[in-house]
PDB file of C-alpha atoms in Angstrom:
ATOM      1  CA  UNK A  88       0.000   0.000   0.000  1.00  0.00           C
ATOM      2  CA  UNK A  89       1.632   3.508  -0.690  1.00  0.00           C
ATOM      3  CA  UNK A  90       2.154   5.815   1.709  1.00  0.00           C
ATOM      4  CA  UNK A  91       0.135   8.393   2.118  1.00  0.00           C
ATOM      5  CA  UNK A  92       1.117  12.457   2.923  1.00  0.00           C
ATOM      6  CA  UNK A  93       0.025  12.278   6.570  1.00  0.00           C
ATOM      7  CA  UNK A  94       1.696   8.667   6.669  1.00  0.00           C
ATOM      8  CA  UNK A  95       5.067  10.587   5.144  1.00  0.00           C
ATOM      9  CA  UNK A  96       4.717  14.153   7.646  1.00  0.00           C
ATOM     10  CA  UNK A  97       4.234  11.612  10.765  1.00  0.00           C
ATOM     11  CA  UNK A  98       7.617   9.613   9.575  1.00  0.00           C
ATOM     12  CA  UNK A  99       9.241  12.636   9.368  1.00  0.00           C
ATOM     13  CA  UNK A 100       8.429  14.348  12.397  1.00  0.00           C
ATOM     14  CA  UNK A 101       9.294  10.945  14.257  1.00  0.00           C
ATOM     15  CA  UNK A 102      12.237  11.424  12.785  1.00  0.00           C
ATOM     16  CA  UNK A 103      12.966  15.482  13.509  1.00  0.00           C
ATOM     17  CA  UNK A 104      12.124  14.485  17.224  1.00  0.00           C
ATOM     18  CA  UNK A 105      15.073  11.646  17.519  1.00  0.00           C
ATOM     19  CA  UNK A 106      17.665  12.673  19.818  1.00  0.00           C
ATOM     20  CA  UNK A 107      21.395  12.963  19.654  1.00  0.00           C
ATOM     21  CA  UNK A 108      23.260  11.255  22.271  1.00  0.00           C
ATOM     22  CA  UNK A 109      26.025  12.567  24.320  1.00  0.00           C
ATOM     23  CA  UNK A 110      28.918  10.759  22.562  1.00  0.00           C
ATOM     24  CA  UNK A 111      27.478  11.404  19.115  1.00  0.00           C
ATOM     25  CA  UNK A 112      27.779  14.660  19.456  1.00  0.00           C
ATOM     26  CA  UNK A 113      31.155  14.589  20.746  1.00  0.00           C
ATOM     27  CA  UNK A 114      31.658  12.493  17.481  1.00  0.00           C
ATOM     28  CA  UNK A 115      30.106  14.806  15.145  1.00  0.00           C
ATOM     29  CA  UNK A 116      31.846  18.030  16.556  1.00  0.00           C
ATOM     30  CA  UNK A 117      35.303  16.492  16.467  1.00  0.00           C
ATOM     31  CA  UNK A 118      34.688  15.203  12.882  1.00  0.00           C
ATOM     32  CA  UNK A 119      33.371  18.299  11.561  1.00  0.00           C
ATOM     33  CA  UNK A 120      36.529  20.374  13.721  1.00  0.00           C
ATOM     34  CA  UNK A 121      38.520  17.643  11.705  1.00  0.00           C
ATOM     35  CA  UNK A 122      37.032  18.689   8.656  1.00  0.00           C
ATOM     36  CA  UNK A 123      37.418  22.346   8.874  1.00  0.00           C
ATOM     37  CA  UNK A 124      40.871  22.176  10.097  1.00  0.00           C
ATOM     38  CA  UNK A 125      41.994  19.997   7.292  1.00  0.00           C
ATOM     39  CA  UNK A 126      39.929  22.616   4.937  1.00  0.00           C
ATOM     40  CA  UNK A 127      41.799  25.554   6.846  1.00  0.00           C
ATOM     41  CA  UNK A 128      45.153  23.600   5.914  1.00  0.00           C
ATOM     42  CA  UNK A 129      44.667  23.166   2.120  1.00  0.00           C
ATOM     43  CA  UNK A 130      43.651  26.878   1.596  1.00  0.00           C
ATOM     44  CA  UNK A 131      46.723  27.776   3.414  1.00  0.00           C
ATOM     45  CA  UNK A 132      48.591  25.428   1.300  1.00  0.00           C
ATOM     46  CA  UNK A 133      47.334  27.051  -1.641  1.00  0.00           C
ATOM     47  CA  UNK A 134      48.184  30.375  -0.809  1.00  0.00           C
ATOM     48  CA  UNK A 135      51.714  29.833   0.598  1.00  0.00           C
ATOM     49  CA  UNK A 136      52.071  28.555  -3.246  1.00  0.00           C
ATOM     50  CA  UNK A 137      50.721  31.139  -5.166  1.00  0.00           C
ATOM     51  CA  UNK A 138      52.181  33.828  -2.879  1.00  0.00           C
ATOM     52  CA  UNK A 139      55.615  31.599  -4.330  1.00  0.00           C
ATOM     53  CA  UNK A 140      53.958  32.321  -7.760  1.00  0.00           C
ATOM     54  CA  UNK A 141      53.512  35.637  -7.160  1.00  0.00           C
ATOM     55  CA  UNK A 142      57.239  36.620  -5.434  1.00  0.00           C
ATOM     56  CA  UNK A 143      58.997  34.718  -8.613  1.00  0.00           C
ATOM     57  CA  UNK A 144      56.610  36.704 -11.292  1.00  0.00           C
ATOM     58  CA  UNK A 145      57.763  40.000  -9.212  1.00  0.00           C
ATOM     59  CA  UNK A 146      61.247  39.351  -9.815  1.00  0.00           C
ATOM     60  CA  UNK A 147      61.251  38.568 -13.143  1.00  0.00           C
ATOM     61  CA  UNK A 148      58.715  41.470 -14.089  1.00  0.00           C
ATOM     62  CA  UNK A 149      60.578  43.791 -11.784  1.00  0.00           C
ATOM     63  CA  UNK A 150      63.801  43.821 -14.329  1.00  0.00           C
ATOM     64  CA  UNK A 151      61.869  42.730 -17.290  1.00  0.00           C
ATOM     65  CA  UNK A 152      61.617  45.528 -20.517  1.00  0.00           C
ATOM     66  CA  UNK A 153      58.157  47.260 -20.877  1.00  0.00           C
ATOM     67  CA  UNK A 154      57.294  47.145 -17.319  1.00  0.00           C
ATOM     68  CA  UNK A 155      53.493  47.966 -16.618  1.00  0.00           C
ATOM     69  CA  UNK A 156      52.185  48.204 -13.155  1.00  0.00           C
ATOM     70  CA  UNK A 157      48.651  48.267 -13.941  1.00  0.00           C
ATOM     71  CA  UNK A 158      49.227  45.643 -15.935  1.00  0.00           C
ATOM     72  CA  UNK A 159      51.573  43.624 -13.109  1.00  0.00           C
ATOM     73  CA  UNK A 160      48.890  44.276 -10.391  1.00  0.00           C
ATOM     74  CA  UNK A 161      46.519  42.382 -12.726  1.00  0.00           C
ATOM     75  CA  UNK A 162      47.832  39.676 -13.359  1.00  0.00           C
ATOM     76  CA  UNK A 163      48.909  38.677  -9.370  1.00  0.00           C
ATOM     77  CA  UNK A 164      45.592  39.751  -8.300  1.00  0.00           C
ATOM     78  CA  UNK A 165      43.971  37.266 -10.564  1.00  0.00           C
ATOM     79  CA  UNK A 166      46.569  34.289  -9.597  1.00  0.00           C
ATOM     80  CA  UNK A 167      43.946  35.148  -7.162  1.00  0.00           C
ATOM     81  CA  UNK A 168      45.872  37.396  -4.513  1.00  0.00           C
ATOM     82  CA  UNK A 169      44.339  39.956  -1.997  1.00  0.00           C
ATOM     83  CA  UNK A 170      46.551  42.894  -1.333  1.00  0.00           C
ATOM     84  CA  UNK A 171      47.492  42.428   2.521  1.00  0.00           C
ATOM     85  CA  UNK A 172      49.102  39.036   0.283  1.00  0.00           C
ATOM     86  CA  UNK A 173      51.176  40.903  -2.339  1.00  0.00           C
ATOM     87  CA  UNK A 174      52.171  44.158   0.919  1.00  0.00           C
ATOM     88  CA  UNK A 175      52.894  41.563   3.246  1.00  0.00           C
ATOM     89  CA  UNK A 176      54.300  38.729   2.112  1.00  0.00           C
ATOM     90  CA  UNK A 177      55.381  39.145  -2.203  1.00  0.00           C
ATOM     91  CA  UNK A 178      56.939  42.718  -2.615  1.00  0.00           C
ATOM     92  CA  UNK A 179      59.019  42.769   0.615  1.00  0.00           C
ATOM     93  CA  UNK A 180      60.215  38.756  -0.032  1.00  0.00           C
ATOM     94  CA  UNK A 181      60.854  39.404  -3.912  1.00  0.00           C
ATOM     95  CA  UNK A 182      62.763  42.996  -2.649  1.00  0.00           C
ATOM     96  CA  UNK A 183      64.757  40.773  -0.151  1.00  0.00           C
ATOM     97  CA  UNK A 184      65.492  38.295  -2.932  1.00  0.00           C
ATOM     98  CA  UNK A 185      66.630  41.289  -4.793  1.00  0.00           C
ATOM     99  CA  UNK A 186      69.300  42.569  -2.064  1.00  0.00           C
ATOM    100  CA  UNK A 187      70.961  39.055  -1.627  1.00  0.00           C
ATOM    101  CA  UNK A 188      71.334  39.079  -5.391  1.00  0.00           C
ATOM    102  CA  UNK A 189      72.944  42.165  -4.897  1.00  0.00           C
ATOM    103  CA  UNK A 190      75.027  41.215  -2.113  1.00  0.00           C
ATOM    104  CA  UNK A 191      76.708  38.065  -4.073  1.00  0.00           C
ATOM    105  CA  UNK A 192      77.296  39.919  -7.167  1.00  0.00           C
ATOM    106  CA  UNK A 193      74.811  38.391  -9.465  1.00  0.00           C
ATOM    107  CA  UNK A 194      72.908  41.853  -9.842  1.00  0.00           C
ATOM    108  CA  UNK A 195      74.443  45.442 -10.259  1.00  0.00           C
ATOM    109  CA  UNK A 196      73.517  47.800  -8.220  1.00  0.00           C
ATOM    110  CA  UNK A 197      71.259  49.738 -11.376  1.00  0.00           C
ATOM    111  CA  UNK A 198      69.455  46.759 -11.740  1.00  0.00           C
ATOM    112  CA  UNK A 199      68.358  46.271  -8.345  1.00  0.00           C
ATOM    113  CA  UNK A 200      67.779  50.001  -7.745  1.00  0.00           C
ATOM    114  CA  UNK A 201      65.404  50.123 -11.242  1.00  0.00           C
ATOM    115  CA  UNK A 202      63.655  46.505  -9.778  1.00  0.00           C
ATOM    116  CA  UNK A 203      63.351  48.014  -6.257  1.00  0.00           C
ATOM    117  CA  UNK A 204      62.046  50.944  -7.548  1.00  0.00           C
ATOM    118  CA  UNK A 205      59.431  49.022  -9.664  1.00  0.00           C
ATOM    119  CA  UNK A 206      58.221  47.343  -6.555  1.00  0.00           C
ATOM    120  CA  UNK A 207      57.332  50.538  -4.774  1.00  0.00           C
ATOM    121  CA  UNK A 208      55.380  52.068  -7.769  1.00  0.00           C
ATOM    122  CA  UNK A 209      53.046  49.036  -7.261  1.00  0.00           C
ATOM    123  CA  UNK A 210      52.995  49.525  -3.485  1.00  0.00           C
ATOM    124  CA  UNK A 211      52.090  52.838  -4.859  1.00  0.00           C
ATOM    125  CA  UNK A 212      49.190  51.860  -6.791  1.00  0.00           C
ATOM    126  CA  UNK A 213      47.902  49.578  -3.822  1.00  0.00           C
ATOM    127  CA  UNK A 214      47.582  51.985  -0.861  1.00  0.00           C
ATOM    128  CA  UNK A 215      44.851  54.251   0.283  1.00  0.00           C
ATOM    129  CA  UNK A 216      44.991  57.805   0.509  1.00  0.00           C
ATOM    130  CA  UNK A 217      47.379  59.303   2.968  1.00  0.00           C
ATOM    131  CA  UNK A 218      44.433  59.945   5.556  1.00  0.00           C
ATOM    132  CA  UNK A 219      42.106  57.052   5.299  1.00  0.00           C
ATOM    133  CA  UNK A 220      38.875  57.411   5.582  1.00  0.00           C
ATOM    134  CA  UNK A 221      38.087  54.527   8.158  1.00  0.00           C
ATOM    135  CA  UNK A 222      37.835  55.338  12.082  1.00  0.00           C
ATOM    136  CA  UNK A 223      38.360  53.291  14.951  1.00  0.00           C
ATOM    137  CA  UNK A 224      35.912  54.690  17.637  1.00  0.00           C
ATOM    138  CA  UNK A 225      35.607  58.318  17.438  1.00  0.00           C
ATOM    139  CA  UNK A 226      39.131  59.617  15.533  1.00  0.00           C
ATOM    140  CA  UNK A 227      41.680  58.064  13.369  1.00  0.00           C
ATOM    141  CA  UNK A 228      45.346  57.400  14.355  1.00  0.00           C
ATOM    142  CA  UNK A 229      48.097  58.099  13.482  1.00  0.00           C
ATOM    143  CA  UNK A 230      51.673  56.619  12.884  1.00  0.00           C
ATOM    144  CA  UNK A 231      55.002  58.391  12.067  1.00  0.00           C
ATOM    145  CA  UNK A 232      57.235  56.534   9.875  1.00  0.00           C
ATOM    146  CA  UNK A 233      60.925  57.484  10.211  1.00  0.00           C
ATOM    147  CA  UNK A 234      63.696  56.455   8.134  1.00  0.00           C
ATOM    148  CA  UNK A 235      67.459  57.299   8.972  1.00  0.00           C
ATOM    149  CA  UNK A 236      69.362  59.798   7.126  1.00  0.00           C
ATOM    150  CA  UNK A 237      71.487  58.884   3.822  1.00  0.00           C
ATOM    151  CA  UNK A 238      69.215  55.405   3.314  1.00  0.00           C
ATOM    152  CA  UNK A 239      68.043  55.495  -0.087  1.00  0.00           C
ATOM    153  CA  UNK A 240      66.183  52.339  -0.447  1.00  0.00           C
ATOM    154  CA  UNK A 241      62.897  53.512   0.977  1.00  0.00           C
ATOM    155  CA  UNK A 242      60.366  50.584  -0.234  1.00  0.00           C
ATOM    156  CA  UNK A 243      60.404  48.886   3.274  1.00  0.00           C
ATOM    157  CA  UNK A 244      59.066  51.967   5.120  1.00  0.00           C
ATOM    158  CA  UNK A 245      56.582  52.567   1.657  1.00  0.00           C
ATOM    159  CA  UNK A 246      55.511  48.927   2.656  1.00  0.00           C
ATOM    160  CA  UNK A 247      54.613  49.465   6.087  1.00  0.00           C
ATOM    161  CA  UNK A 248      52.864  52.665   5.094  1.00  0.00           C
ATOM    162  CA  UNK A 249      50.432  51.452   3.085  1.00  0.00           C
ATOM    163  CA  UNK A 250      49.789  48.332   5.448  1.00  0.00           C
ATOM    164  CA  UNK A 251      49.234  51.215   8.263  1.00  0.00           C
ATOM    165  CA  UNK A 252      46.714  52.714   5.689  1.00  0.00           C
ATOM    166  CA  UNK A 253      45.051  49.574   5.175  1.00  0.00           C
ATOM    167  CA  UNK A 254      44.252  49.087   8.793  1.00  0.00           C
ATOM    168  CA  UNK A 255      43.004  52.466   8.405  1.00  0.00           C
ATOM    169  CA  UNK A 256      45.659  55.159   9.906  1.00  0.00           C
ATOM    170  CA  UNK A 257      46.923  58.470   8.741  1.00  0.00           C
ATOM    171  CA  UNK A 258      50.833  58.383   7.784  1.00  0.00           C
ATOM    172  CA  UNK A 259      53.494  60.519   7.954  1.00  0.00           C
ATOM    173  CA  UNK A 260      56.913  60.043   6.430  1.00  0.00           C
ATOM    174  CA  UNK A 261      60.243  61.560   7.492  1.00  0.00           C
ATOM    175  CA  UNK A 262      63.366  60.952   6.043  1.00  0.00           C
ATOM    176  CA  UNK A 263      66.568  61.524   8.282  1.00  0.00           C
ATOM    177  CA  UNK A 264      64.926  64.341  10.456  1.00  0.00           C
ATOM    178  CA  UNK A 265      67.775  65.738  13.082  1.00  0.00           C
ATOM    179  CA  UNK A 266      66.297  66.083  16.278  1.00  0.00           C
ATOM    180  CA  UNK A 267      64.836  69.658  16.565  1.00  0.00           C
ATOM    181  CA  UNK A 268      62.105  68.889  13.355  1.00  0.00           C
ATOM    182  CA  UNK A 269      61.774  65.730  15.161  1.00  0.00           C
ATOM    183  CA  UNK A 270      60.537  67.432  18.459  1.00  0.00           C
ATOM    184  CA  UNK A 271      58.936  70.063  16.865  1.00  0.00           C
ATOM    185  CA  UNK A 272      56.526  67.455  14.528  1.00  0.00           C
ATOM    186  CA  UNK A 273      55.285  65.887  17.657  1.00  0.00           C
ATOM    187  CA  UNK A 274      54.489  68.689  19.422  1.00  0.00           C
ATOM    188  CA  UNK A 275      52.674  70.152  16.584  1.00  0.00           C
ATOM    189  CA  UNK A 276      50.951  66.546  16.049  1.00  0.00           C
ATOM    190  CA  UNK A 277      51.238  63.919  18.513  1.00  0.00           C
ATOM    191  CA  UNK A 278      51.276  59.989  17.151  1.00  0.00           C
ATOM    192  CA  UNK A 279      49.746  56.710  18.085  1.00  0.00           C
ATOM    193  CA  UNK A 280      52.785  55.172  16.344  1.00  0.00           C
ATOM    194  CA  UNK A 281      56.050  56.512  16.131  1.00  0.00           C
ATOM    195  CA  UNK A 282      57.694  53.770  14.101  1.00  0.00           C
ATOM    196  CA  UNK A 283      62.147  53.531  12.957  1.00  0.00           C
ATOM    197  CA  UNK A 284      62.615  51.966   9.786  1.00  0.00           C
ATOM    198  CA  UNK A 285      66.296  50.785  10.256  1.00  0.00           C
ATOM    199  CA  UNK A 286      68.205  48.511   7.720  1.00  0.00           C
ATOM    200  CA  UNK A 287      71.957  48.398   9.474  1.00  0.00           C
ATOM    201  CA  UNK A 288      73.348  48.174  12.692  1.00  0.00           C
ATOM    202  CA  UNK A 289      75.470  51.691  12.088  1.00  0.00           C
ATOM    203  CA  UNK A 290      72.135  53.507  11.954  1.00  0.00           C
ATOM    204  CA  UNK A 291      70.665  52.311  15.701  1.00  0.00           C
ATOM    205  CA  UNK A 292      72.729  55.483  16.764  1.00  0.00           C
ATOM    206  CA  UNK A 293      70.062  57.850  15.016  1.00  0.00           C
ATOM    207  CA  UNK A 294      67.196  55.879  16.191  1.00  0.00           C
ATOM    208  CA  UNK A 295      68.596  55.541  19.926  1.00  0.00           C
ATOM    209  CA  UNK A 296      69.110  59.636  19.681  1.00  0.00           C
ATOM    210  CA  UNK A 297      65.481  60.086  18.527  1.00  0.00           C
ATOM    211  CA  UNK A 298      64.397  57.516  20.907  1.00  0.00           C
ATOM    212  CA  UNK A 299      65.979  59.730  23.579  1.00  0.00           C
ATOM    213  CA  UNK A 300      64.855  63.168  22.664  1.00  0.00           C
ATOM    214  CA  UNK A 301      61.272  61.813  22.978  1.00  0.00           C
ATOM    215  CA  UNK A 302      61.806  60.529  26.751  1.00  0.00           C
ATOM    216  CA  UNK A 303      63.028  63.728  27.725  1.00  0.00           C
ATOM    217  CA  UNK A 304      59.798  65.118  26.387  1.00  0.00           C
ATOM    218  CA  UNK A 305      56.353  64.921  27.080  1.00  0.00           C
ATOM    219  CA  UNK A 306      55.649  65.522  23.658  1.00  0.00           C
ATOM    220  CA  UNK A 307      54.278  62.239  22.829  1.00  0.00           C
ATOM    221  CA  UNK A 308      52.914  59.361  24.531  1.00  0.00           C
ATOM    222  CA  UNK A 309      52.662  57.341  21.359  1.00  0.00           C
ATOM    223  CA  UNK A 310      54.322  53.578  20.922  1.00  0.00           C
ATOM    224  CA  UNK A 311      57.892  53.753  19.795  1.00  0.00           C
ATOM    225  CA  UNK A 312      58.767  50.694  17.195  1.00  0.00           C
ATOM    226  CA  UNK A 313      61.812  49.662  15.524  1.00  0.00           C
ATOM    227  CA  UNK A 314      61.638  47.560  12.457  1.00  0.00           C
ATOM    228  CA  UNK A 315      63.868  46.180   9.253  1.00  0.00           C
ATOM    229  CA  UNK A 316      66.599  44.347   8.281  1.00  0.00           C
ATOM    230  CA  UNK A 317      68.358  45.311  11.190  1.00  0.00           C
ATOM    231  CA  UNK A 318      66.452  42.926  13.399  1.00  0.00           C
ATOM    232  CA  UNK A 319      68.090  39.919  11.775  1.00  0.00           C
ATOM    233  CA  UNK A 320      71.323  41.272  12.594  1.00  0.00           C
ATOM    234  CA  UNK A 321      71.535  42.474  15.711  1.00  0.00           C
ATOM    235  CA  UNK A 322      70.346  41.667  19.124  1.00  0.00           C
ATOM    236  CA  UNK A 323      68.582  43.069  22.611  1.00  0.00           C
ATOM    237  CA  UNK A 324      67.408  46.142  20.277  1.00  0.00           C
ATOM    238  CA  UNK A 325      64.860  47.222  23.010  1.00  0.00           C
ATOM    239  CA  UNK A 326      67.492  47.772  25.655  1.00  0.00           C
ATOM    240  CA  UNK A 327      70.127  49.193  23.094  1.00  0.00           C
ATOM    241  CA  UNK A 328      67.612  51.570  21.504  1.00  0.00           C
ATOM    242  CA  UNK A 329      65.098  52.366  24.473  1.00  0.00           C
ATOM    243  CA  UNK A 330      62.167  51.493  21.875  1.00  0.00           C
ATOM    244  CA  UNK A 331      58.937  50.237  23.321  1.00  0.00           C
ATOM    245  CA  UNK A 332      58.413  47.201  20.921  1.00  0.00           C
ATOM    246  CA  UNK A 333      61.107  45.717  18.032  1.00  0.00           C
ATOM    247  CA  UNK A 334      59.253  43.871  15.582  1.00  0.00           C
ATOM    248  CA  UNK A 335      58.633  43.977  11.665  1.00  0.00           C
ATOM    249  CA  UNK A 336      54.701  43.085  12.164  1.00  0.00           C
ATOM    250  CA  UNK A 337      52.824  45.307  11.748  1.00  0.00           C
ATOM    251  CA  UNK A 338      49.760  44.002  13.490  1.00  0.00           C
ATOM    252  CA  UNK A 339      51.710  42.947  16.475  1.00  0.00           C
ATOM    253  CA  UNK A 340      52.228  47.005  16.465  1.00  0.00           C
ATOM    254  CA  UNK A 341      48.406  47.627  16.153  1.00  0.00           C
ATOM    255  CA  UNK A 342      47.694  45.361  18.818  1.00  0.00           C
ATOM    256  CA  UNK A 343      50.404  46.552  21.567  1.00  0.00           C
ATOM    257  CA  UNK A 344      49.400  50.591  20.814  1.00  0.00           C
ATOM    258  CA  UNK A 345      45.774  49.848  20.914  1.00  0.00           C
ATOM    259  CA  UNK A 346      46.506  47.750  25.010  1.00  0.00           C
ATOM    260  CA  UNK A 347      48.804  50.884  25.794  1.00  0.00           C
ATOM    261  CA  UNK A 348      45.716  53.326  24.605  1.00  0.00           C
ATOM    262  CA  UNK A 349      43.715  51.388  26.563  1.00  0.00           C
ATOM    263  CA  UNK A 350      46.234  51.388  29.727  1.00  0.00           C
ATOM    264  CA  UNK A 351      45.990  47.433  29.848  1.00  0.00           C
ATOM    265  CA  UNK A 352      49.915  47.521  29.439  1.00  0.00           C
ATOM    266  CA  UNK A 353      52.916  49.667  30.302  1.00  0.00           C
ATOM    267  CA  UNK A 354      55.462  49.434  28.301  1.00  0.00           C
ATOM    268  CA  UNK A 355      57.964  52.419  29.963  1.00  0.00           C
TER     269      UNK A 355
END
């Protein structure tokens, strides 16, 4: 005999009302964290290799004839590639690639210098206006990115600029300030972030000297960070420099001003 509708609605409410049991659950939940975590690995996976794809393509495009960046920023976007992929991960590895090359003689200086260069016209093309329109709470901050006198490659602190304006800060760049435009910048306008873009041990003196002026101040009350190559070269940075955090992450920066704004931490 078929069944009939009211037959079919009573089998499936009989079977909407079964219950799970304790264990089951435990079962399902693990299974499904199983699931998701093995999901969560393969998309990492993926991206770690196109982020590969993407640093190689930089390099070669970088020093390659007839260089477009419209057209370079296309095609790495559509590997696909967000941005926070290409500023934080692509441009500064295929940059650092760059300088070894340098460094052991298998690229002139010209070349690297035109590549470099290259690189920061896309970081160019990829950041937000200087003063972003996104707030957090009631007013935007604000970071001051400082780079030490007589360095000329400047795409590491263009990096961490446009990062900063991703998250949705204003930025300021100064290049080799002495210490009385120093002092007088903050107390025109004082900064969430004060961060020292130093590539070389010989330059800590500058930042340790700027670092200094700013104690004996009350100028600002903003987080002091040092960051570049310098922090694979030399170590205890935060005692040698008096800065407040060393790191080249630029979240990890976000995340210790915002606890010092919020007087979770002290960091003096």
């Amino acid at each position: 005999m078929p069944a009939t509708p009211g037959h079919n609605r009573q089998k499936v409410m009989r079977m909407t009302q079964m219950t799970i049991a304790p264990d089951d659950r435990a079962d399902i939940a693990s299974l499904a964290g199983t699931v998701v975590s093995l999901l969560n690995g393969r998309l990492g996976e993926r991206v770690v290799k196109r982020e590969g794809t993407a640093t190689r393509y930089l390099l070669e495009a970088a020093r390659a004839p007839g260089f477009s960046p419209s057209d370079v920023l296309a095609r790495l976007r559509a590997l696909p590639l967000p941005d926070t992929s290409l500023l934080g991960t692509c441009i500064p590895e295929a940059a650092r690639t760059l300088g070894a090359l340098w460094l052991s003689d298998e690229l002139g200086f010209a070349s690297v210098s035109i590549a470099t260069s290259r690189l920061q016209g896309l970081v160019a093309q990829m950041a937000p206006p200087a003063i972003s329109e996104t707030r957090y709470g009631t007013e935007t901050r604000s970071a001051l990115l400082i780079l030490p006198p007589g360095e000329t490659h400047t795409l590491g602190i263009h990096v961490a600029a446009a990062q900063l304006r991703r998250h949705g800060l204003s930025v300021r760049l100064m290049f080799g300030p002495d210490e009385a435009t120093f002092l007088s910048t903050l107390q025109k306008d004082p900064y969430d972030l004060i961060m020292f873009a130093c590539p070389r041990p010989e330059l800590l003196a500058f930042v340790t000297r700027l670092v200094s002026v700013l104690r004996n101040t009350s100028a600002s009350a903003g987080l002091t960070v040092l960051g570049g190559a310098v922090l694979d070269r030399q170590d205890n940075l935060t005692q040698f420099t008096g800065v407040d955090l060393v790191t080249n992450d630029i979240r990890a920066a976000l995340l210790r001003q915002e606890a010092l704004a919020a007087g979770t931490i002290m960091v003096r």
